[in-house]
Amino acid sequence: MLKLENVQVSIGKKRILEDVTMHVAKEEIVAFIGHNGAGKSTTLGAVLGTHRIQNGTIELNNKALTNLSTTDIVREGIGLVPQLNNVFRNLSVEENLELGSVVNQGENGAFTIEKVYEIFPILRERKKQLVGTMSGGQRQMVAIGIGLMSNPSYLLLDEPSVGIQPNLVDKVMETIVKVNKEFGISILIVEQNIKKVLEIADRVYVMSRGSIIKEFVPGTINSEELWQLM
Amino acid sequence: MEILWQLFIQGVVLSMVYLLIASGFSVIYGTTGHFHISHAGVFTLAGYVLYLLMESMGLPIWISLILAIVISAILGALIYLTLYRAVLSRNGTHLVLFIASLGLLTVIDNGIVAIFSPDPQTFTTSVEFNKVLMILGAPVTVIQLGMIIIGIVALLLLYVFMNRTKAGRMIKAASVNPDLSQIVGISLKKIHVICYAIGSALVAIPGFYFALDTGANSGKGVELVILAVMAVIMGGIRSLVGAWIASLFIGMFYNMSILWIPPHWQTSIIFFLFLIMIMVRPTGLFGQRA
Ligand SMILES: Nc1ncnc2c1ncn2[C@@H]1O[C@H](COP(=O)(O)OP(=O)(O)OP(=O)(O)O)[C@@H](O)[C@H]1O
Ligand SMILES: [Mg+2]
């Protein structure tokens, strides 16, 4: 289980996360929503150790991640597909995917480049292409591929469907479910496409102004209530 | 015609000097973003390290060269690990780091003068290395030839390392997207140490050349490094090939233009051309436009 308790983060003098308590259980898909600037990306950054936390704890299977380096956190089994700048534009598709596994090389049953190509066949066709020359949607597939290649037990996805054409959004969601069901990877997904993400999530957290203001199971609240929270 | 050919050969040698200094600077700057002006200090130290190994310890030249390259690489990495990391860990900006680097360069240059005197330390073996060979009708000294051959080998190794090895790909990745590099678990500190070591090994080679040619001497590095940095900017930061082409141009210009341009005008003209180029194409010849 990935657990955040009373996490507080400031950037410069500005408090960004007030008091964040949330968790992702093993093999769960958890959606993480909230308005722009609420602090969702910052929360994911705190888990990966790229944002220092001032207060609170972050634990993976009862082991504190709080003082580990990002490299060690990745080694513990946490992967992140960031919202922005999530590919290496000066390298080929294949090289990008290889870099995903610098820390956790594929062991038995683990993710390999072949498995990423099975999920996104277009990437196989373009494996030698420089990622900087690909379309936004294709780049997003590479980004998800990099995240999978780190063989995480917990994968954090920051708006993976942004910039992807509508019919492929379903494909991305299906991929996430597949990765979750077939490989047992637990998912924490930030999404603006609330309707889509509620279809796949087991649980949902809503964030506003740096705090979690609501936790619910999809189907247990009506859309009117939901819009009031956002 | 003969004089032209001779100047051309000399130009090739000088180009190789700029090429190596520029490549070294580019590997470091392209990845770390640090304006490592102490690159010039490593250039100077490399010559003195070679002097100590060959003259004071009496080691044979090949062993001395290899040892001196390794020591120069370690010195470069140590500058990063001690001085620069101290500055950065206290939230020093890149400007502060540049000033610290400039300070270190002054300490190195003056420290050497204090220890060895301001006079060049000439190698007793230098007569033998200054023997002149005729190559395609042009006189070339043994040191110049050695410099070109070792330089080409070093640049080929650099190219292969950057493009064919996993570590090279990690460096390229870290130079274009340091945040994502960290997120996939690459240690930026390790990458930076490797870049400082490689860059310092590269700048050591022309350092040896100057030391063997005219004696180890302090204070020679800055002008060379500034011209090399100019080559890096002209070529386009992060474009090794661009830096190489610009280095060739500067080296050749310096030598070939002797025929037509008075020597005291050369530097001004080079900088003038540089300024015009930078106004027209600020990202350099091969740099990506923002
Ligand atoms: N490096 C930074 N320096 C200063 N403020 C920052 C920085 N990064 C983020 N912030 C601020 O922190 C707040 C939360 O940002 P964050 O990116 O976490 O929001 P988000 O919920 O992911 O938003 P979005 O849905 O737009 O991606 C914002 O107000 C933002 O301006
Ligand atoms: Mg965000």
PDB file of C-alpha atoms in Angstrom, chain A residues 70-71 74 80 85-88 90 95 98-99 102-103 105 146, chain B residues 166 169-170 172-173 175-177 180-187:
ATOM      1  CA  THR A  70      14.244   9.671  -6.403  1.00  0.00           C
ATOM      2  CA  THR A  71      16.437   6.884  -7.764  1.00  0.00           C
ATOM      3  CA  VAL A  74      11.927   4.295  -8.326  1.00  0.00           C
ATOM      4  CA  LEU A  80       5.550   8.345 -12.699  1.00  0.00           C
ATOM      5  CA  ASN A  85       7.932  17.142 -20.735  1.00  0.00           C
ATOM      6  CA  ASN A  86       7.414  13.433 -20.361  1.00  0.00           C
ATOM      7  CA  VAL A  87       9.626  12.169 -23.196  1.00  0.00           C
ATOM      8  CA  PHE A  88      13.231  12.573 -24.351  1.00  0.00           C
ATOM      9  CA  ASN A  90      16.343  13.964 -28.864  1.00  0.00           C
ATOM     10  CA  GLU A  95      15.958   4.579 -26.732  1.00  0.00           C
ATOM     11  CA  GLU A  98      15.123   1.624 -22.780  1.00  0.00           C
ATOM     12  CA  LEU A  99      15.755   4.592 -20.508  1.00  0.00           C
ATOM     13  CA  VAL A 102      17.601   2.016 -16.191  1.00  0.00           C
ATOM     14  CA  VAL A 103      16.743   1.262 -12.590  1.00  0.00           C
ATOM     15  CA  GLN A 105      15.526  -4.050 -15.512  1.00  0.00           C
ATOM     16  CA  ILE A 146       8.555   4.792 -20.343  1.00  0.00           C
TER      17      ILE A 146
ATOM     18  CA  LYS B 166      23.807   3.322 -22.505  1.00  0.00           C
ATOM     19  CA  ARG B 169      22.252   7.916 -23.977  1.00  0.00           C
ATOM     20  CA  MET B 170      21.717   8.745 -20.324  1.00  0.00           C
ATOM     21  CA  LYS B 172      21.926  12.898 -23.858  1.00  0.00           C
ATOM     22  CA  ALA B 173      18.696  12.283 -21.983  1.00  0.00           C
ATOM     23  CA  SER B 175      20.938  17.184 -21.185  1.00  0.00           C
ATOM     24  CA  VAL B 176      17.550  17.569 -22.848  1.00  0.00           C
ATOM     25  CA  ASN B 177      15.234  16.600 -19.986  1.00  0.00           C
ATOM     26  CA  LEU B 180      12.378  13.186 -16.549  1.00  0.00           C
ATOM     27  CA  SER B 181      15.845  11.674 -16.209  1.00  0.00           C
ATOM     28  CA  GLN B 182      15.470  11.902 -12.471  1.00  0.00           C
ATOM     29  CA  ILE B 183      11.971  10.501 -12.593  1.00  0.00           C
ATOM     30  CA  VAL B 184      13.129   7.376 -14.424  1.00  0.00           C
ATOM     31  CA  GLY B 185      15.740   7.008 -11.709  1.00  0.00           C
ATOM     32  CA  ILE B 186      18.880   8.362 -13.352  1.00  0.00           C
ATOM     33  CA  SER B 187      21.120  10.027 -10.767  1.00  0.00           C
TER      34      SER B 187
END
